[in-house]
Tab-separated table of C-alpha atoms and ligand atoms in Angstrom:
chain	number	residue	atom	x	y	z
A	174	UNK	CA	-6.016	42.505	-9.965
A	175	UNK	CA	-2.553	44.213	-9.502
A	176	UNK	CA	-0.969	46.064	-12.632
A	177	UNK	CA	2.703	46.761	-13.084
A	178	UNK	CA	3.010	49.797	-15.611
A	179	UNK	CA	6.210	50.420	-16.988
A	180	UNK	CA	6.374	53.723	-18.767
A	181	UNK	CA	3.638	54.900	-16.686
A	182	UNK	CA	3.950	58.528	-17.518
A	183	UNK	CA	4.782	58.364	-20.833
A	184	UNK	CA	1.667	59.066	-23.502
A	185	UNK	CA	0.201	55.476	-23.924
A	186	UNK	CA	0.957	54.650	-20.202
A	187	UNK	CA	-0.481	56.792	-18.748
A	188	UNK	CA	-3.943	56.512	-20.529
A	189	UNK	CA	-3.709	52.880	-19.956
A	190	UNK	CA	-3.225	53.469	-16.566
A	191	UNK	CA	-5.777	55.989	-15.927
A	192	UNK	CA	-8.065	53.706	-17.570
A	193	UNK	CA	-7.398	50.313	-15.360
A	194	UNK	CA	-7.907	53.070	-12.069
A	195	UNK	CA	-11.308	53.802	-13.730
A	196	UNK	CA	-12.108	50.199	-14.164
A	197	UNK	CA	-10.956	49.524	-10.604
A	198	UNK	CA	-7.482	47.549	-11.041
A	199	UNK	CA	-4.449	48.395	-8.571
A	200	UNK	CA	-1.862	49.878	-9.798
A	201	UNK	CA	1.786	51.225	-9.936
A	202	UNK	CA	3.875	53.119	-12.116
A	203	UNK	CA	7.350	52.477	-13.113
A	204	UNK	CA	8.896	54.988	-14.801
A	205	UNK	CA	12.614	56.913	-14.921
A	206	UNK	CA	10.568	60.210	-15.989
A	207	UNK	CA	12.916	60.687	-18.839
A	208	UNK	CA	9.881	61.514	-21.786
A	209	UNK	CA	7.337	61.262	-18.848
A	210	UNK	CA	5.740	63.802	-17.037
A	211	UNK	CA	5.549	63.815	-13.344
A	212	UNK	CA	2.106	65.374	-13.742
A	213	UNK	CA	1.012	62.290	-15.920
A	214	UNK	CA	1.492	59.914	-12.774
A	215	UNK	CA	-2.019	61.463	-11.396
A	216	UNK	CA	-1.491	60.534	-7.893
A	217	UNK	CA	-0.805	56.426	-8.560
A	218	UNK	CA	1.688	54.422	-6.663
A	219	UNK	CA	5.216	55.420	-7.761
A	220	UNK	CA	8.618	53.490	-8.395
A	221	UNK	CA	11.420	55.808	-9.720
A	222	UNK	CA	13.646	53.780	-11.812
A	223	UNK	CA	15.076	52.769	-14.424
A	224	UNK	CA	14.706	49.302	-16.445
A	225	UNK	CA	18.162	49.319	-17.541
A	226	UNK	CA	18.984	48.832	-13.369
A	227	UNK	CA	17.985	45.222	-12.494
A	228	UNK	CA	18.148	46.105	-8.603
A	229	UNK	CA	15.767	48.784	-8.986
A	230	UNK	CA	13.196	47.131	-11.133
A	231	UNK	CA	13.847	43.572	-8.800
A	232	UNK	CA	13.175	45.861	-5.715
A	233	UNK	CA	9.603	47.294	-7.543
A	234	UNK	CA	8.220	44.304	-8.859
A	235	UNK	CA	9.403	42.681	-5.380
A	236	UNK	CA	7.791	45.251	-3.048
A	237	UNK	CA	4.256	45.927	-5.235
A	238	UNK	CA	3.953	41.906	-5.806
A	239	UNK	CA	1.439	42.655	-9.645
A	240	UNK	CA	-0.368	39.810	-11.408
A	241	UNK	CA	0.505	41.540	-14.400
A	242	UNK	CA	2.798	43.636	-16.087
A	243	UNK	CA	1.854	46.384	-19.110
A	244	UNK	CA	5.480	47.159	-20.181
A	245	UNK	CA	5.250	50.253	-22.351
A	246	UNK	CA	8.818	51.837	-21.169
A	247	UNK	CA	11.247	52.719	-24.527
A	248	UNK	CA	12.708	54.816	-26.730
A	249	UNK	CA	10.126	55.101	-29.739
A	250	UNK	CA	12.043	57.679	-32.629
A	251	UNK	CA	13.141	55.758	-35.695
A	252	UNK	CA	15.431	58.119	-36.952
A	253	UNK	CA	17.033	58.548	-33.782
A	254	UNK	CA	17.831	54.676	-33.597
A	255	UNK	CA	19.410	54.355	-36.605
A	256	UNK	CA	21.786	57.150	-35.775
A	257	UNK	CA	22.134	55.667	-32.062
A	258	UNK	CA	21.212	52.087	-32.255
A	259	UNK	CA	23.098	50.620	-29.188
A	260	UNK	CA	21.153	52.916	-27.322
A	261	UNK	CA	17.678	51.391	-28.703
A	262	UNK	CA	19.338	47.634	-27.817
A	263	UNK	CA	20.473	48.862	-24.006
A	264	UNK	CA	16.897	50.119	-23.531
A	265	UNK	CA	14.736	48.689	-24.930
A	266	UNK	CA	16.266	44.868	-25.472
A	267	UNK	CA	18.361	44.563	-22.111
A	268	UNK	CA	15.844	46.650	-20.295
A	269	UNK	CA	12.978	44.658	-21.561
A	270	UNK	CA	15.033	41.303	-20.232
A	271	UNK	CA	15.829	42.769	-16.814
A	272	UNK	CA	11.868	43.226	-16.428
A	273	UNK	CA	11.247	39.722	-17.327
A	274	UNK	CA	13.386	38.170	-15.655
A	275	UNK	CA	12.381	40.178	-11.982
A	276	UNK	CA	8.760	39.394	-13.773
A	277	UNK	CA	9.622	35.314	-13.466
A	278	UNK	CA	11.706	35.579	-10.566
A	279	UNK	CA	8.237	37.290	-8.838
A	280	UNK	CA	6.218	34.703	-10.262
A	281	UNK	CA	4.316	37.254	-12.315
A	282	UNK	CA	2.291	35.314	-15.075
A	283	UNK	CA	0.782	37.869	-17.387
A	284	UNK	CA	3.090	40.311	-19.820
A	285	UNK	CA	1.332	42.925	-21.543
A	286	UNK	CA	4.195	43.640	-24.293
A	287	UNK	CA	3.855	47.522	-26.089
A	288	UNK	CA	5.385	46.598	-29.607
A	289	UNK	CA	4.638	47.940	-32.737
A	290	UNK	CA	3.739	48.375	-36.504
A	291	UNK	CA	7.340	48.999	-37.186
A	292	UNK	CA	8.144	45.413	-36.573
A	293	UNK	CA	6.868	44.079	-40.520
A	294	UNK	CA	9.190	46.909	-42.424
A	295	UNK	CA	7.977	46.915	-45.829
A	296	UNK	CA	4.687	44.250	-45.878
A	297	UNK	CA	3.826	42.842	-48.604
A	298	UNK	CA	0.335	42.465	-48.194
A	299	UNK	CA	-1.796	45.406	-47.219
A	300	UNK	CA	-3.879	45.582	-44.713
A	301	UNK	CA	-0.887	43.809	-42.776
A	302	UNK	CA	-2.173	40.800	-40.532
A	303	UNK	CA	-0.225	39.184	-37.598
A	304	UNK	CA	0.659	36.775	-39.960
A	305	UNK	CA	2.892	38.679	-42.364
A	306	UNK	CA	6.764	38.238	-42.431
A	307	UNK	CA	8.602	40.551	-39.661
A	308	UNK	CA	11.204	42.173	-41.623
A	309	UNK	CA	12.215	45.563	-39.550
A	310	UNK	CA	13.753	48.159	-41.548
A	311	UNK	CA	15.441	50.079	-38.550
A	312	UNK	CA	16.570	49.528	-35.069
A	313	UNK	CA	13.971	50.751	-33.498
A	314	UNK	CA	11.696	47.901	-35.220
A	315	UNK	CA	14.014	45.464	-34.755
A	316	UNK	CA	14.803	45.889	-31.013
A	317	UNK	CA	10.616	45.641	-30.215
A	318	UNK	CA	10.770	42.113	-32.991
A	319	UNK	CA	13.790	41.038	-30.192
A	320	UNK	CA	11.918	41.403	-27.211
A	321	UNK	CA	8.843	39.493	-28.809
A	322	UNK	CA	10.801	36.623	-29.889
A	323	UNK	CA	12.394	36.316	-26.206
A	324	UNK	CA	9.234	36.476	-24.810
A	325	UNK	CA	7.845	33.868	-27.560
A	326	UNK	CA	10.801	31.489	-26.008
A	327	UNK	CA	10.537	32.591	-22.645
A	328	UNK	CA	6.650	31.095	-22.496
A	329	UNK	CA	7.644	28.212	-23.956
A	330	UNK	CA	9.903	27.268	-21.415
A	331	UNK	CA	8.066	29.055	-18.339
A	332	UNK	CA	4.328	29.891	-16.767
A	333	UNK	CA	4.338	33.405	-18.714
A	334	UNK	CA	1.766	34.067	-20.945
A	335	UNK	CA	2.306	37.291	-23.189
A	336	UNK	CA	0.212	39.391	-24.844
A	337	UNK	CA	2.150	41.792	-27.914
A	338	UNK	CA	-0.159	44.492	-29.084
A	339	UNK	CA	1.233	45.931	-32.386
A	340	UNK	CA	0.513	49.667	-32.938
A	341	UNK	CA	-0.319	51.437	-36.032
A	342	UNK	CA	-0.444	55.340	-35.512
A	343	UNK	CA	-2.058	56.086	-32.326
A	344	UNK	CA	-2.948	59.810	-31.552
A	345	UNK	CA	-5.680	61.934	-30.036
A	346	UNK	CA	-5.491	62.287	-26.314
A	347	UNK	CA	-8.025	62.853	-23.677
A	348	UNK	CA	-8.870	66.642	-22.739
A	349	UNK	CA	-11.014	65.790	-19.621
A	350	UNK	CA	-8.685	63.223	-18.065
A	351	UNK	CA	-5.810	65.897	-19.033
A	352	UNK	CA	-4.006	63.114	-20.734
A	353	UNK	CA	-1.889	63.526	-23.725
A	354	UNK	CA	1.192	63.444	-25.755
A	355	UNK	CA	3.190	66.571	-24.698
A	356	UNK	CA	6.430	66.500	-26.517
A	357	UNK	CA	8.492	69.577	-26.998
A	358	UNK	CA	9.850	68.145	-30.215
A	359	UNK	CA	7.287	66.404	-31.910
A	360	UNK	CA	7.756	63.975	-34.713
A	361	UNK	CA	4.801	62.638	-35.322
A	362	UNK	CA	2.250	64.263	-38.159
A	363	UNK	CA	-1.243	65.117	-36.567
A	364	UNK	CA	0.950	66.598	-33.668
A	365	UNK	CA	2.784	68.534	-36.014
A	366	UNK	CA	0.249	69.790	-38.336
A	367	UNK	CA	-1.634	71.019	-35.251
A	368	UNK	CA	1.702	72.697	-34.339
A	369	UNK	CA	1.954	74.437	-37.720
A	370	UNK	CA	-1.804	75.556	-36.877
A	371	UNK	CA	-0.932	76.836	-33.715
A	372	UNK	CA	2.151	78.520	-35.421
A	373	UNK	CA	4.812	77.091	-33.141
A	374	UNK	CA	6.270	75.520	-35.834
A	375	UNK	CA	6.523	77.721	-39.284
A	376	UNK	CA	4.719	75.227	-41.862
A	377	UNK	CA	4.161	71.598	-41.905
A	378	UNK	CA	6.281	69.318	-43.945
A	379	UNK	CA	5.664	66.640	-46.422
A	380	UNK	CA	7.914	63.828	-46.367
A	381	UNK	CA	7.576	63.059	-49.985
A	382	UNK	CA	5.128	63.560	-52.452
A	383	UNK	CA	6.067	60.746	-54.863
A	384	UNK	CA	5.014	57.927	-53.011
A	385	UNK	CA	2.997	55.042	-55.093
A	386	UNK	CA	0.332	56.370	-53.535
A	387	UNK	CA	-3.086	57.855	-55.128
A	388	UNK	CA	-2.264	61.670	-54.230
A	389	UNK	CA	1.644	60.147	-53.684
A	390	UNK	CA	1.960	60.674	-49.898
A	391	UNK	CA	2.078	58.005	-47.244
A	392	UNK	CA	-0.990	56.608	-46.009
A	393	UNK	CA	-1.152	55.172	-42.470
A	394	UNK	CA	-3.466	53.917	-39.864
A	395	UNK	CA	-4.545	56.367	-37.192
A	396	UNK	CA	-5.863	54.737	-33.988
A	397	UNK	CA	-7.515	57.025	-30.938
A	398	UNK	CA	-5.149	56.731	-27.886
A	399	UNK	CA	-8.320	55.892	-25.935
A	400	UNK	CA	-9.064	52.845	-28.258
A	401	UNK	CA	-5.867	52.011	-28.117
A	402	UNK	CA	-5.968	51.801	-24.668
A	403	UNK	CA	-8.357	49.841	-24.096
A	404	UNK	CA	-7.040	46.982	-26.509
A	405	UNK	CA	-4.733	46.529	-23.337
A	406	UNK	CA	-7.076	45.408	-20.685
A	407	UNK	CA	-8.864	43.642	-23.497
A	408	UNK	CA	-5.966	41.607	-24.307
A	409	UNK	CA	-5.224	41.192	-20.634
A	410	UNK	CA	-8.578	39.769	-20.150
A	411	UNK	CA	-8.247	37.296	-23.306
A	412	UNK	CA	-4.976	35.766	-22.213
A	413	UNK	CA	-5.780	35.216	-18.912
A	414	UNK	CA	-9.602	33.707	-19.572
A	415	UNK	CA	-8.074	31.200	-22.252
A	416	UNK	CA	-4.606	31.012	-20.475
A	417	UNK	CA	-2.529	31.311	-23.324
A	418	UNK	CA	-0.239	33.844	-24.972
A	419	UNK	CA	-0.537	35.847	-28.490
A	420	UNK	CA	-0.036	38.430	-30.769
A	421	UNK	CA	-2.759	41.291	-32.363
A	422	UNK	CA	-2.544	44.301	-34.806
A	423	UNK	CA	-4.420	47.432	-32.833
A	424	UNK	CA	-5.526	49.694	-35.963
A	425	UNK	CA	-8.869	50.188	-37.063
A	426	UNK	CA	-8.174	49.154	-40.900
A	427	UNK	CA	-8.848	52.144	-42.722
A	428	UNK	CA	-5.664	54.782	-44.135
A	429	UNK	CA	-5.432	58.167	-44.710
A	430	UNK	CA	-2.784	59.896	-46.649
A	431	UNK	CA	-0.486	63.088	-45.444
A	432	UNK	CA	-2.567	65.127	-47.308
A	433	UNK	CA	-5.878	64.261	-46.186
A	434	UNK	CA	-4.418	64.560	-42.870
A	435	UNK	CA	-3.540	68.371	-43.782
A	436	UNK	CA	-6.840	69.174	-45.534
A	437	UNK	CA	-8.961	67.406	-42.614
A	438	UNK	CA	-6.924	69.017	-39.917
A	439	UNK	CA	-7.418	72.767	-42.144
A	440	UNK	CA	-11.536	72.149	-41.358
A	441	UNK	CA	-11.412	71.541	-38.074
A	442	UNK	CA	-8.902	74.257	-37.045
A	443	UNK	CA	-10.342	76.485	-39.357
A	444	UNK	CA	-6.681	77.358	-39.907
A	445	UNK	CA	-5.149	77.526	-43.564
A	446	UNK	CA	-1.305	76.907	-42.342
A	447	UNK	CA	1.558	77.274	-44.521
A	448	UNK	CA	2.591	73.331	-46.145
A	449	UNK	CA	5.541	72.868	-47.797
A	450	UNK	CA	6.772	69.578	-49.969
A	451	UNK	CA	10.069	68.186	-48.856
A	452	UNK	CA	12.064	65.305	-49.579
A	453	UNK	CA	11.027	61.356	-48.493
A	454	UNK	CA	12.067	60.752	-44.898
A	455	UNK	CA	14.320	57.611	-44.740
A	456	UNK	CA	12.605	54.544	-43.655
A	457	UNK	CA	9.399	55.269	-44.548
A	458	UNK	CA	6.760	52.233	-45.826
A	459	UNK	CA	4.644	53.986	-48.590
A	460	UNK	CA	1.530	52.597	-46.971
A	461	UNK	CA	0.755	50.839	-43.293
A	462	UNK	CA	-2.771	49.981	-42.683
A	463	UNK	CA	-3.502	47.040	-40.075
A	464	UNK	CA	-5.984	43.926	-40.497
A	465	UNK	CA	-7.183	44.475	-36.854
A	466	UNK	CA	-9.790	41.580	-37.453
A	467	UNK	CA	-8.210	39.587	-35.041
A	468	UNK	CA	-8.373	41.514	-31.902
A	469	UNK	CA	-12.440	41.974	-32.717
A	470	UNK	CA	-12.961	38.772	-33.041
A	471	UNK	CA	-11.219	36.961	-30.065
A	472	UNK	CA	-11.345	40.095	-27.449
A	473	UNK	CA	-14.331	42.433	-26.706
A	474	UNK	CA	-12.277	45.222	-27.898
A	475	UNK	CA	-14.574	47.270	-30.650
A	476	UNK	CA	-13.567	50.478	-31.913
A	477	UNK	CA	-15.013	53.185	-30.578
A	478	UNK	CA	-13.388	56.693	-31.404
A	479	UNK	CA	-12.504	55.656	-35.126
A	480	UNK	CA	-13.809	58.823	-36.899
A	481	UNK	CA	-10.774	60.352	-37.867
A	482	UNK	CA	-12.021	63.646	-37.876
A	483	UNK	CA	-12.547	62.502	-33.326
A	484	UNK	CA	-9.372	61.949	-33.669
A	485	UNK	CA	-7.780	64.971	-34.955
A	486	UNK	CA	-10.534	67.374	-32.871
A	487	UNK	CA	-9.344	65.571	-29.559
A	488	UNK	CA	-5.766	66.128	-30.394
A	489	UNK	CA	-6.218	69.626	-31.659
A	490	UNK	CA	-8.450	70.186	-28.074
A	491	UNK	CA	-5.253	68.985	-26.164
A	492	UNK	CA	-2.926	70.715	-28.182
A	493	UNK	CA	-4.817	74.212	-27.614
A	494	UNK	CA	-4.469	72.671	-23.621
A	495	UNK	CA	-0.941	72.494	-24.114
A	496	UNK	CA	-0.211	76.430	-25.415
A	497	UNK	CA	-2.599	77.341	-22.463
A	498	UNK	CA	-0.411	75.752	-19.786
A	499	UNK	CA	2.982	75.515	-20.917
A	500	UNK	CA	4.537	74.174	-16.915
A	501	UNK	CA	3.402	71.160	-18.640
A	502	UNK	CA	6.456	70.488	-20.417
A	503	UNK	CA	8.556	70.437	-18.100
A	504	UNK	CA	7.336	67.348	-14.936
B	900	LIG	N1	5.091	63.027	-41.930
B	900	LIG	C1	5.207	64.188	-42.705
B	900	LIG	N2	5.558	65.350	-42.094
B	900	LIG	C2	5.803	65.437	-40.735
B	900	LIG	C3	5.674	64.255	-39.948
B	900	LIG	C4	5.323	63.065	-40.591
B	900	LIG	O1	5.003	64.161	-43.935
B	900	LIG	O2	6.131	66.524	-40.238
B	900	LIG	C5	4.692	61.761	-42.574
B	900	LIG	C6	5.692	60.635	-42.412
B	900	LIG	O3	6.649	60.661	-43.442
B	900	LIG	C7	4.790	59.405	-42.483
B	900	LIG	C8	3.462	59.895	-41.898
B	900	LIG	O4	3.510	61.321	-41.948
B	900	LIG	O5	4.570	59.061	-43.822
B	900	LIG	C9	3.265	59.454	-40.461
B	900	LIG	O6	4.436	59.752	-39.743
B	900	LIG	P1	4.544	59.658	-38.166
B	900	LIG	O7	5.924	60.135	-37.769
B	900	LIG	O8	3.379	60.351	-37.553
B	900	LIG	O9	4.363	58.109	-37.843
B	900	LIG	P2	5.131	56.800	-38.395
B	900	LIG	O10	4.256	56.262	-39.474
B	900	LIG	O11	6.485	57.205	-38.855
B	900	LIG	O12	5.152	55.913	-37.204
């Protein structure tokens, strides 16, 4: 089977990617190398574009001919999309429709859709299931909810079948495969508290300590990129054995505070780094944990890495990677 990977050497990408080549799919990449890394590509089939160019994504999808596309190409920073929202729309809305519309034009039935946690805002109900209200509290959540309602419509009215995996925090990476998130500006916690252990950042940060929370910081859902990963071909599988489209939570159902975050990651680095308390970040849920019952029960997807103490060893491994090689910033 031929996969279409936009995003391809991004984080998520190009795991997911690495993993189909292990499990003996074609593939290419897609990918205007903006956040990606050249060095993430491996040595896959390469298109260099840009979504936001119809000709050049047309000309891709045209020349590699996929049965599938994984689109995981976006901008992903919250705070950056409220401050800059038109550029979340442009990318991630009308690049998302130029893909599937060289997707139907190509006759390309399956649409692996990288969309996220982000999309419920506030839930009501926690764990969150698929079922919960979608209520996005900033652009960036509300330009991933866009693209899955046009695809909803689009399958409706077409032979595309879609399959939306929602994301709760992924992280980890994979030391072996020399896969992982390198970012020289981090935003995201495990990434950063390893920074602060490394000391190439001062002190970690706590957005808010006054959370209704029981130690009153913000608990989330940490899922291992390489589970995470998986839940892709998984999915792929599903909605192409019972030929129809739908939606799934990937989390593993269990949360963890900031601070247990902190004290876990202490142990394992055996690093006591400087923490400070700050102010509550805007647009923060107190608490995001997914009901990922779903995607057990109709795919073959099981957890696998969901110690969170794997997780935050394999990201402090990749991290230590990182400082030992630092070309790998730059692609
Ligand atoms: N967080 C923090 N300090 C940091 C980075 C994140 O306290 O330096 C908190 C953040 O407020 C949130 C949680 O850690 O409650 C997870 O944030 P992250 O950015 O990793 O993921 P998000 O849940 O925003 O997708």
């Amino acid at each position: 089977m031929k996969i279409f990977i936009t995003g391809g050497a991004g984080y998520i990408g190009s795991y997911v990617a690495y993993l189909l080549r292990n499990q003996d799919y074609e593939i290419a990449i897609f990918d205007n190398l903006e956040n990606g890394h050249r060095w993430a590509l491996k040595d896959s089939r390469f298109y260099f574009g840009d979504l936001r160019n119809f000709n050049q994504i047309l000309d891709a999808i045209y020349d590699f001919k996929p049965d599938a596309i994984m689109h995981f190409a976006a901008y992903i920073k919250v705070e950056e999309s409220v401050n800059d929202p038109y550029k979340y729309y442009e990318n991630n809305v009308l690049g998302s429709l130029n893909l599937i519309k060289a997707a139907l034009l190509n006759k390309v039935k399956y649409f692996i859709f990288s969309s996220t946690a982000a999309v419920y805002g506030i839930p009501k109900n926690i764990p969150v299931s698929e079922n919960e209200t979608c209520m996005p509290i900033n652009p960036y959540g509300q330009s991933k909810l866009m693209v899955e309602n046009i695809l909803k419509d689009i399958s409706k009215s077409s032979f595309l079948k879609f399959g939306i995996l929602r994301y709760f925090n992924v992280a980890g990476a994979d030391v072996k495969a020399k896969l992982g998130q390198a970012n020289k500006k981090p935003t995201h916690l495990i990434t950063r508290v390893l920074r602060a252990a490394l000391g190439k950042i001062p002190y970690i940060e706590i957005y808010g300590t006054d959370y209704p929370t029981k130690d009153g910081t913000c608990i989330r859902d940490y899922i291992h990129i390489k589970d995470l990963a998986q839940a892709h071909i998984d999915v792929l599988n599903y909605i192409k054995e019972e030929d129809k489209s739908d939606i799934f939570n990937v989390g593993y159902g269990k949360g963890y505070s900031v601070k247990e975050i902190i004290d876990i990651a202490k142990k394992i680095t055996k690093i006591d780094f400087p923490v400070k308390v700050g102010k509550r970040r805007k647009g923060d849920p107190p608490i995001l944990i997914a009901n990922a019952e779903k995607l057990k029960k109709l795919t073959n997807w099981e957890p696998k890495y969901n110690k969170i103490e794997t997780i935050i060893e394999d990201a402090w491994e990749w991290e230590k990677y990182l400082n030992s090689n630092p070309t790998l910033f730059e692609y």
